[in-house]
Coordinates of C-alpha atoms in Angstrom, one line a residue:
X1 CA 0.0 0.0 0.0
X2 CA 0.9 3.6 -0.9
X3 CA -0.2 6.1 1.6
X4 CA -1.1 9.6 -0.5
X5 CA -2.4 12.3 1.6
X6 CA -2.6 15.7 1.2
X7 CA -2.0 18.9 3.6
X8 CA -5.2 20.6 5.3
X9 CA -4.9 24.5 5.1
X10 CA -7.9 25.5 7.1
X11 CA -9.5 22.3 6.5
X12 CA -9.0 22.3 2.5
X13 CA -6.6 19.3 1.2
X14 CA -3.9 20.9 -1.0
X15 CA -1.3 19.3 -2.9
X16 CA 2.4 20.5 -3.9
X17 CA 4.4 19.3 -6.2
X18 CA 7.6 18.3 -3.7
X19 CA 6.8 15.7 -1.5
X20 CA 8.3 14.2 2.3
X21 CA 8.3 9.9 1.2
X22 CA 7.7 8.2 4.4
X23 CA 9.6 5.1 4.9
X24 CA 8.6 1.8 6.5
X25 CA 11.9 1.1 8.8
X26 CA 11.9 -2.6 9.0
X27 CA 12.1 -3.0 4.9
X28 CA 12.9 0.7 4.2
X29 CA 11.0 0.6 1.0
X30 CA 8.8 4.1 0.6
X31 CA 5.1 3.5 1.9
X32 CA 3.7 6.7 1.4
X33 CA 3.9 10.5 0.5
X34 CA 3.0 14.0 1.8
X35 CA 3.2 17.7 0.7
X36 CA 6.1 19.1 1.5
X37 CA 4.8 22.3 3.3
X38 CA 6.4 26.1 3.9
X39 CA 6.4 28.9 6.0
X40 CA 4.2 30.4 3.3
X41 CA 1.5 27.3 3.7
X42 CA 1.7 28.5 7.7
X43 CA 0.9 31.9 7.5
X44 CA -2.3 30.8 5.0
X45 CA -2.8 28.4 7.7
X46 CA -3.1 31.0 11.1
X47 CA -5.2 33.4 8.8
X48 CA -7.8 30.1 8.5
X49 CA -7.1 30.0 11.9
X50 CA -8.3 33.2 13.1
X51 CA -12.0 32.7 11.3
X52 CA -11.8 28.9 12.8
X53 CA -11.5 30.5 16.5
X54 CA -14.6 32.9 15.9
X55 CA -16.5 29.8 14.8
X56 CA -15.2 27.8 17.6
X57 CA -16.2 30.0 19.9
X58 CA -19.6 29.9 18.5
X59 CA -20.2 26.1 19.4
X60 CA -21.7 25.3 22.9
X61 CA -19.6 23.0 25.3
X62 CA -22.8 20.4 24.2
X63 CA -21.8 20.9 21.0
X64 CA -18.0 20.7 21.0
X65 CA -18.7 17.2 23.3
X66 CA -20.7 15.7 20.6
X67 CA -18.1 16.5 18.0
X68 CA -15.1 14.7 20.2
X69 CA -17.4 12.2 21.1
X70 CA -18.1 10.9 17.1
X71 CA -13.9 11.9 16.2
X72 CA -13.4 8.9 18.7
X73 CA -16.6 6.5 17.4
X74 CA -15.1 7.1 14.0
X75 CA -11.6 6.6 15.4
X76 CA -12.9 3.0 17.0
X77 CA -14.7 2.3 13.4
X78 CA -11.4 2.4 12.1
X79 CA -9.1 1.1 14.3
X80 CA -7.0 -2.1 12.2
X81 CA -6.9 0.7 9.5
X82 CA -5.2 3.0 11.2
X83 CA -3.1 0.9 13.5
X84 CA -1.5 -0.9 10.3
X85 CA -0.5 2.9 9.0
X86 CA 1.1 3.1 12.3
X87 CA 2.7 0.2 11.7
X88 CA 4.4 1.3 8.7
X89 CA 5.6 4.7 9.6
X90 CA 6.7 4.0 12.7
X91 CA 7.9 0.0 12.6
X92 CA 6.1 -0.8 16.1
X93 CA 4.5 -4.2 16.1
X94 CA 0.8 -4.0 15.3
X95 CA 0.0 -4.9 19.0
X96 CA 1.7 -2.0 20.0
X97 CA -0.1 0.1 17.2
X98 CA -3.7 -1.5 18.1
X99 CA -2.8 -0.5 21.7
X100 CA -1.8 3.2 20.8
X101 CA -5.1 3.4 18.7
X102 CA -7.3 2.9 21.8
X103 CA -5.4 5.1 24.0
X104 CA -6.0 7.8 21.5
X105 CA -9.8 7.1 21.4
X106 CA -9.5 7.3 25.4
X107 CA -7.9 9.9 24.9
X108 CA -10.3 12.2 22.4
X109 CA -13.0 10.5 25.0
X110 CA -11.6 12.1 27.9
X111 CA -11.4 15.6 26.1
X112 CA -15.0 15.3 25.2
X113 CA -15.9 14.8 28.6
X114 CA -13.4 17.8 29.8
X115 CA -15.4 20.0 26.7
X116 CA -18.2 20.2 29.3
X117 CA -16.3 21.1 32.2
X118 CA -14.6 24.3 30.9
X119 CA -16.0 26.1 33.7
X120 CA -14.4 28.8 36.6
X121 CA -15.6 29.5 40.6
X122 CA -17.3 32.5 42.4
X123 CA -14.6 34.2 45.1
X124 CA -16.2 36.2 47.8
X125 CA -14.5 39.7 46.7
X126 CA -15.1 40.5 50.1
X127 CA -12.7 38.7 51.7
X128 CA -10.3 41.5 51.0
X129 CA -10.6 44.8 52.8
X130 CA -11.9 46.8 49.9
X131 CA -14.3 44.1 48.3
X132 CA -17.3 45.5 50.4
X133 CA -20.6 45.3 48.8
X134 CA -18.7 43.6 45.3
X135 CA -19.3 40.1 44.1
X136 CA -16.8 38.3 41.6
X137 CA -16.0 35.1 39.5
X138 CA -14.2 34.1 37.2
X139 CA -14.2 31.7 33.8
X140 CA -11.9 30.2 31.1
X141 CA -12.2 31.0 27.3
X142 CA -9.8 30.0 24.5
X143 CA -6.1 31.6 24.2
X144 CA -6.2 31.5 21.0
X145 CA -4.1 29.8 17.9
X146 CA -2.4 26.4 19.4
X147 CA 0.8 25.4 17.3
X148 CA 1.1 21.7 17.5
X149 CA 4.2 19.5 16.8
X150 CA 4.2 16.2 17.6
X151 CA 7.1 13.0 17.3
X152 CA 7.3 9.8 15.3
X153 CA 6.9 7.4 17.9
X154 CA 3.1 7.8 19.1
X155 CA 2.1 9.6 16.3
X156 CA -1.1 8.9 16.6
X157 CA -2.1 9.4 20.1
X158 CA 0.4 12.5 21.1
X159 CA -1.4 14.2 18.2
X160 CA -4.5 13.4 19.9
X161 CA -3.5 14.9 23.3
X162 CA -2.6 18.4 21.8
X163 CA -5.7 18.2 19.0
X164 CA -8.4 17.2 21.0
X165 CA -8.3 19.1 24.2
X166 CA -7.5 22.2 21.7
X167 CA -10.7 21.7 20.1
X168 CA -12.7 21.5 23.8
X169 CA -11.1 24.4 25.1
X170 CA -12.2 26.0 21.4
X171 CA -8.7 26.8 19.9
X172 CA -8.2 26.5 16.3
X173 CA -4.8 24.5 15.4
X174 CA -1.8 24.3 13.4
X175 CA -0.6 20.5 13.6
X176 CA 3.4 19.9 12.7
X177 CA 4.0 16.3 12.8
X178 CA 6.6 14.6 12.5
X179 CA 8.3 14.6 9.2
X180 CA 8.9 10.6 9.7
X181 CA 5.4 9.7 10.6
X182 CA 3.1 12.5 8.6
X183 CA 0.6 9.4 7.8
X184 CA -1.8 8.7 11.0
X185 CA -1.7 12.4 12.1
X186 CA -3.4 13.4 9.0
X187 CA -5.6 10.8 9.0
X188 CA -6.8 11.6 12.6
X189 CA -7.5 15.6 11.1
X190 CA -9.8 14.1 8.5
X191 CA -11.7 12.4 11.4
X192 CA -11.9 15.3 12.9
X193 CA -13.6 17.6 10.4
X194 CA -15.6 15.0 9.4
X195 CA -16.9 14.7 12.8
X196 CA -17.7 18.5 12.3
X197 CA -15.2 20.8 13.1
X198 CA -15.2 24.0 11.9
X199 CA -12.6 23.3 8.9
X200 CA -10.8 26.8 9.0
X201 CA -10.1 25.2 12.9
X202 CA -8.4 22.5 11.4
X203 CA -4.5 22.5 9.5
X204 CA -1.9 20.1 9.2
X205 CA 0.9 21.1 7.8
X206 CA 3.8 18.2 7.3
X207 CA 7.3 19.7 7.4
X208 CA 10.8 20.4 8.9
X209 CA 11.8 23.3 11.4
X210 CA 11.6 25.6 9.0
X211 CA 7.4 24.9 9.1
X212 CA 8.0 24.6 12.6
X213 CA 9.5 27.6 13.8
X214 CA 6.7 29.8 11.7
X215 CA 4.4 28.3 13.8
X216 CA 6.6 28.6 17.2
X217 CA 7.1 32.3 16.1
X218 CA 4.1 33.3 14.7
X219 CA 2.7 36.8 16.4
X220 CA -0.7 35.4 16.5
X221 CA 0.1 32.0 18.1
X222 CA -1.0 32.0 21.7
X223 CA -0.3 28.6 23.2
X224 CA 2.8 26.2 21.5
X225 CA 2.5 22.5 22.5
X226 CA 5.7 20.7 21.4
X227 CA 6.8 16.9 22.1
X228 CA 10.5 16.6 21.3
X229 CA 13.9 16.5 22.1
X230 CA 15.6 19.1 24.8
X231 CA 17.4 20.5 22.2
X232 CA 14.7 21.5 20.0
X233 CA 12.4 22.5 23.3
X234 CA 15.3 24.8 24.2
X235 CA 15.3 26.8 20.6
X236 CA 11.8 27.1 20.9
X237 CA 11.9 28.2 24.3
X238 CA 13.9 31.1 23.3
X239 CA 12.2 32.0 20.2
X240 CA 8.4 32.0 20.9
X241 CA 8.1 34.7 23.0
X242 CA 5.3 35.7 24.8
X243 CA 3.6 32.3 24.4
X244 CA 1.9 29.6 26.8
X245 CA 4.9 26.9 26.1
X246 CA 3.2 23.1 26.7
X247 CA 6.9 20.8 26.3
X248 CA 7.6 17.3 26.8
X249 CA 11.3 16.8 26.2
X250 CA 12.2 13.2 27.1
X251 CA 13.9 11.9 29.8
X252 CA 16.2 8.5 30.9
X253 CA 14.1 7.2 33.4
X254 CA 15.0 5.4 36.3
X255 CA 13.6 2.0 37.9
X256 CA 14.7 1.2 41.5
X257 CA 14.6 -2.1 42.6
X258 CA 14.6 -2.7 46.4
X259 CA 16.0 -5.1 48.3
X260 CA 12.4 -5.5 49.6
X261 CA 10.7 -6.3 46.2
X262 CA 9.4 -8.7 44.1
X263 CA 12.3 -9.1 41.6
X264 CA 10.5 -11.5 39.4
X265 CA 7.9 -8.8 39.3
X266 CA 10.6 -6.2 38.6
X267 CA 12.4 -7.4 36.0
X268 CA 9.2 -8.6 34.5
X269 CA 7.8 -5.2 34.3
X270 CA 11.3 -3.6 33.5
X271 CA 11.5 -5.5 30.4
X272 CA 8.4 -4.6 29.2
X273 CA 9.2 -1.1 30.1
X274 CA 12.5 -1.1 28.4
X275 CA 11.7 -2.6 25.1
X276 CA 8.2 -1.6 23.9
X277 CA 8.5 0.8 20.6
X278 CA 12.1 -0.5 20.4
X279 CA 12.9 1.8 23.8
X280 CA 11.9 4.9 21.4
X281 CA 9.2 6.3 24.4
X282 CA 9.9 9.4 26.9
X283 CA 9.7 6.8 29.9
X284 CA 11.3 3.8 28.7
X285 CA 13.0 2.4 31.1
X286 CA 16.4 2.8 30.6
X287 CA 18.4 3.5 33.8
X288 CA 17.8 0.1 36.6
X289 CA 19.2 1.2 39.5
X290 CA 19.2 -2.4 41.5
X291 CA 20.3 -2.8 45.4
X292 CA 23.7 -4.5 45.3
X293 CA 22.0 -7.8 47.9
X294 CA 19.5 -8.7 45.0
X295 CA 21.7 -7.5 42.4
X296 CA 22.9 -10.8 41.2
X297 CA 19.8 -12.7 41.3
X298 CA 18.1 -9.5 39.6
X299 CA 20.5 -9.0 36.4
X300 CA 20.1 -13.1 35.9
X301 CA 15.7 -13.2 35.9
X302 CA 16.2 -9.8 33.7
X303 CA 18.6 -11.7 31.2
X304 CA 16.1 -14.7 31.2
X305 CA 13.2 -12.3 30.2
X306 CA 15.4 -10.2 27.4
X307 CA 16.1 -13.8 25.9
X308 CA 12.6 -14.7 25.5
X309 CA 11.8 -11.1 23.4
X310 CA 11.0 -11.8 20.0
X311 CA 12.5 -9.5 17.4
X312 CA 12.0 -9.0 14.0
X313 CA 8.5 -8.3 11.4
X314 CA 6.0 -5.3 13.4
X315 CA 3.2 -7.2 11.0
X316 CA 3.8 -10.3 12.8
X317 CA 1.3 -10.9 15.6
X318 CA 4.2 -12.9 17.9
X319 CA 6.4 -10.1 17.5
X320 CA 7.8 -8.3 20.8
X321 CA 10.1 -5.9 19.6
X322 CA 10.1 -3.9 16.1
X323 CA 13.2 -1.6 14.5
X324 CA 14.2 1.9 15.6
X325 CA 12.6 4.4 13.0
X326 CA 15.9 4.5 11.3
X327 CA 19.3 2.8 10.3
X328 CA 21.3 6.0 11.3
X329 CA 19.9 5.3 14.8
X330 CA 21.3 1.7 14.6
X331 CA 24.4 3.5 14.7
X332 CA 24.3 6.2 17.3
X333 CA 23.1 3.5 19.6
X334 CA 26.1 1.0 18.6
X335 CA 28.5 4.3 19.2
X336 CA 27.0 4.6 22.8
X337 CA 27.6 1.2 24.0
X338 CA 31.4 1.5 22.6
X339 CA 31.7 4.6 24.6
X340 CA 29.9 2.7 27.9
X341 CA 32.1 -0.4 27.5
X342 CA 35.3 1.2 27.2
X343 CA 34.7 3.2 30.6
X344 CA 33.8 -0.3 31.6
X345 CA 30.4 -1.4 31.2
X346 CA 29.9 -4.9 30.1
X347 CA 27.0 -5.9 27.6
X348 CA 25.0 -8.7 29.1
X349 CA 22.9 -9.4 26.2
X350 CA 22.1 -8.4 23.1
X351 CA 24.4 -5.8 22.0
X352 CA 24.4 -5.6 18.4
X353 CA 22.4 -5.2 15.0
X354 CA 20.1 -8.3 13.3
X355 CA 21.7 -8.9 10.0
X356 CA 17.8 -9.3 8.0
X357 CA 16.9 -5.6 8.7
X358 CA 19.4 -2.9 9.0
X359 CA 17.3 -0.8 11.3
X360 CA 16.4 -3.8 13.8
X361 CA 18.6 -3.8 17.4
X362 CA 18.6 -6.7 19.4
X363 CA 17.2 -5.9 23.2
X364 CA 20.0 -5.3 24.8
X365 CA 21.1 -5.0 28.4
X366 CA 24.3 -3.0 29.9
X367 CA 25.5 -3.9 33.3
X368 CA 27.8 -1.8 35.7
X369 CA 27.5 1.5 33.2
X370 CA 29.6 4.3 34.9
X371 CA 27.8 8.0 35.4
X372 CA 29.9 9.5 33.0
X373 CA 28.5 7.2 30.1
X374 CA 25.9 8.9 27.7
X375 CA 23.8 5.5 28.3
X376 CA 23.1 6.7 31.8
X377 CA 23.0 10.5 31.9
X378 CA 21.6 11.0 28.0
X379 CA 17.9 9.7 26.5
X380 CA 19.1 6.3 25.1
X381 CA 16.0 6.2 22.8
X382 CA 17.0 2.7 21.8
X383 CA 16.3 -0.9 22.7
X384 CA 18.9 -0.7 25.5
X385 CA 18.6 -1.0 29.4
X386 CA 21.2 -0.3 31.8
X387 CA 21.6 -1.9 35.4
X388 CA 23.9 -0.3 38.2
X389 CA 23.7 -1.5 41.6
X390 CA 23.3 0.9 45.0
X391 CA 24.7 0.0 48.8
X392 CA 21.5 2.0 50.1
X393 CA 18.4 4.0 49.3
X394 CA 20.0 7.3 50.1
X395 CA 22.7 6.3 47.3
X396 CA 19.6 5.3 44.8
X397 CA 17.8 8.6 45.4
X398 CA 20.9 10.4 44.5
X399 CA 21.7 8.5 41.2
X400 CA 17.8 8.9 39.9
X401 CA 18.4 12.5 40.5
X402 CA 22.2 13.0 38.9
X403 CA 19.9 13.8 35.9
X404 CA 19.1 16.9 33.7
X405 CA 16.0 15.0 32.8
X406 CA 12.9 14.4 35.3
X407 CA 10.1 13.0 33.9
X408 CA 8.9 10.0 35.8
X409 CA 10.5 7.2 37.7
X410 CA 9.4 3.7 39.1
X411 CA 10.3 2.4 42.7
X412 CA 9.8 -1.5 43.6
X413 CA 9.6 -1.7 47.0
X414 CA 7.7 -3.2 49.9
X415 CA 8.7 -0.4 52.7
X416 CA 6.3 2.6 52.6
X417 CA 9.1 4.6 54.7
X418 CA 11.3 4.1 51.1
X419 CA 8.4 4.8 48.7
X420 CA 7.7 8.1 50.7
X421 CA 11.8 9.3 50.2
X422 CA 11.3 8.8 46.4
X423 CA 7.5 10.1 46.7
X424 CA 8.7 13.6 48.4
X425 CA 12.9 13.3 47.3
X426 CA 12.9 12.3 43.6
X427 CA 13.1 15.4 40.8
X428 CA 10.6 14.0 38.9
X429 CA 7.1 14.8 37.6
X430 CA 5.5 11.6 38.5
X431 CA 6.7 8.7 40.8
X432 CA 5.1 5.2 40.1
X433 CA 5.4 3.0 43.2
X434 CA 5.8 -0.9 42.5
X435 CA 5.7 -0.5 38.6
X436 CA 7.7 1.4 35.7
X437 CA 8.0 4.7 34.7
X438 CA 6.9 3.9 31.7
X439 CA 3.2 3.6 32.7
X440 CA 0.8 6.8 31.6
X441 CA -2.9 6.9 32.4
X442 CA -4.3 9.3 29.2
X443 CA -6.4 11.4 31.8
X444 CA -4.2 12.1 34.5
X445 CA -1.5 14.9 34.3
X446 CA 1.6 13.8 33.0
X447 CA 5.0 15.7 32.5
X448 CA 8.2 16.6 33.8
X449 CA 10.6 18.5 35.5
X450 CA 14.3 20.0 35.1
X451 CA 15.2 19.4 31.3
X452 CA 12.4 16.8 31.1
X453 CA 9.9 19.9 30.0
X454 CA 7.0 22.8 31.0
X455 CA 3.7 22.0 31.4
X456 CA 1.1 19.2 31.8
X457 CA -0.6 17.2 29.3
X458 CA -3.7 14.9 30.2
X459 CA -7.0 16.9 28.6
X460 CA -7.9 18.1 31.8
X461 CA -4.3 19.7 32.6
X462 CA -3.7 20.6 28.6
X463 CA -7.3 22.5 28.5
X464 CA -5.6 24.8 31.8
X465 CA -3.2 25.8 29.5
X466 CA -5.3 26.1 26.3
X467 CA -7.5 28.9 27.8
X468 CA -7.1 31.9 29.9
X469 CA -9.0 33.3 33.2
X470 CA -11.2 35.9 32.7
X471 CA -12.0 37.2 35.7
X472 CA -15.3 39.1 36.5
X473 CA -16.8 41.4 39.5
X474 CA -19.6 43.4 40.2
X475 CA -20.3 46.5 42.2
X476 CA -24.0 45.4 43.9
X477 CA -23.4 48.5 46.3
X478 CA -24.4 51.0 44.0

């Protein structure tokens, strides 16, 4: 199959003549094609824009529930369809692509629901001295334009937590996705304004930063929701402006096994953690940080696990683990465990390339990887987990905070005094007790800390940052 999409400038497809191929990384043949868009194609885009927020604010909350509500039946009506583009633009296995298709219908689901709750509170005025005889409240309405960009490896359902609670807080947007995985983004915008959108609310422009940074600059761009790497959040940081910034910018997140825990359990979970979408997710599990009395028995049930992973076609239901997105990745992640091994790090399994697909990495596990290693102070990105072993918990506090990153981390542990030091001590934006930090419930708010990013995204916590407060008194004195 052949994937031909168009751009949507305020909701109309249009065609150019150069194109962005999208590749399929486990055979890297070309599986579809996008317009190539401009800077140009973004400023026709925010004037749509500006007519789609006047219409927007037109539709009731009733009205803008209804709408999410039938983007996610249609979204569920579809589902193999769209999980098999997945699929092919990204290379995760198709139970990994079926699973990220009904997040994103929980997810649309959740902003419909949040749609009728754009609401504000009464404040008794008079609780300050000179609020006699006045009576206040105050209400959210939309900031305005919301600049989208989204990343290749949950294209899909990170397009749905910007879009969707965009639309319920009634902001018009510009969606960048990723230049990689174009495909299932666009499809999702089609869902949408066939669900009834207002169409001049509705753009997708495919690109590269040049598309992206007239968006992230754009004068009339209120609110800028990026997923990405540091590097990129960083230049866009210092180049929006006055803008309400949403950014997620990855992490290398810690698990720490106790001494105390169920290490079957553990390494169970950590494996699961460490290898789905090939390690490409914010909070893969990358960084074990195991107590040096369990240590031994630990590394050997995580080895058993890793062994039993099955590599190799995403199309193939049995499949585990699918490629990285691309081969150039294959050999960043090869040139990090060199660097890790020759500081002296030793590969327990796994450790190299498959010879029947240049972009597929074996699971691989690191032991005894100093700090100075990019494999435990960088995101690995990559089908790779590290283990280093701690003498106590004060130690294993320290090491998951020796991090610029700070996005989640997991704590096994059967002592409620330990979970509480990580609970109230780690620098991180979410701490998961007894499971991974790679577990995300859709609803609930979710990002980071330090380098890891600004903001929270969950439709509830994304529609806070989508509208402003309006605040209103009266005078009843008079």
């Amino acid at each position: 199959m052949l994937y031909k999409l168009p751009m949507y400038i305020g909701g109309e497809p249009v065609e150019k003549e150069e194109k962005i191929d999208v590749i399929y990384p486990y055979t890297q043949e070309k599986i579809g094609e996008v317009p190539k868009g401009s800077p140009e194609d973004v400023e026709k885009a925010i004037q749509k824009a500006k007519i789609g927020l006047k219409k927007l604010k037109n539709l009731t909350a009733y009205e803008k529930y209804k709408i999410l509500s039938k983007v996610a039946s249609l979204l569920e009506e579809n589902r193999e369809e769209f999980a098999k583009a997945i699929v092919y633009e990204v290379g995760k296995t198709i139970r990994e692509a079926r699973t990220e298709v009904d997040r994103a219908i929980n997810t649309i689901t959740f902003s419909a629901e949040e749609a009728k709750r754009v609401g504000g509170e009464y404040q008794p005025v008079d609780a300050s001295p000179n609020g006699k005889g006045k009576r206040g409240f105050y209400f959210r309405e939309p900031a305005g334009i919301a600049a989208c960009i989204t990343p290749f490896n949950f294209p899909l359902n990170l397009t749905a937590h910007k879009i969707a609670p965009a639309i319920a807080a009634g902001c018009p947007f510009v969606l960048k996705p990723s230049e990689r995985t174009p495909i299932s983004p666009t499809m999702l915008c089609e869902l949408f304004l066939e669900a009834g959108v207002p169409k001049e609310a509705v753009s997708v422009i495919p690109g590269f930063a040049d598309v992206g940074q007239a968006m992230t600059t754009h004068p009339d761009v209120r609110v800028v929701s990026f997923t990405g790497s540091l590097k990129v959040g960083e230049i866009i940081a210092r180049q929006a402006g006055l803008k309400k910034l949403v950014m997620e910018l990855g992490s290398n997140s810690a698990v720490v096994v106790d001494k105390d825990a169920n290490l079957q359990v553990a390494a169970k979970k950590a494996v699961l953690g460490g290898f789905a979408v090939a390690g490409q997710v914010c909070i893969s599990v990358q960084r074990i940080l195991v107590h040096e009395d369990v240590a031994y028995e630990f590394e050997k049930l995580l080895k058993e696990e890793v062994s039993k992973l099955k590599f190799g076609d995403p199309m193939d239901e049995t499949t585990d683990v699918g490629p990285v997105i691309a081969v150039d990745e294959v050999n960043r992640i090869k040139t990090w465990i060199q660097e890790a091994v020759e500081k002296g790090a030793k590969v327990a399994e796994g450790g190299e390339a498959c010879e029947e697909c240049q972009a597929l990495f074996k699971p691989t596990v690191v032991i005894d990887v100093p700090e100075d290693a990019k494999l435990f102070y960088e995101e690995a990105f990559a089908p790779v987990v590290t283990v280093k072993r701690f003498k106590d918990i004060e130690e294993a506090l320290q090491l998951v905070n020796k991090s610029n990153y700070g996005l989640q981390v997991g704590v096994f542990t059967n002592n409620v005094k330990t979970a509480w030091k990580f609970i109230e001590g780690a620098e991180v934006g979410g701490v998961i007790i007894n499971d991974i930090p790679t577990f995300r419930a859709d609803h609930f708010p979710y990002g980071g800390v330090k380098g890891s990013g600004i903001g929270r995204e969950g439709p509830k916590f994304a529609i806070e940052d989508y509208t402003e407060i309006k605040s209103v008194i009266f005078d009843i004195s008079i």
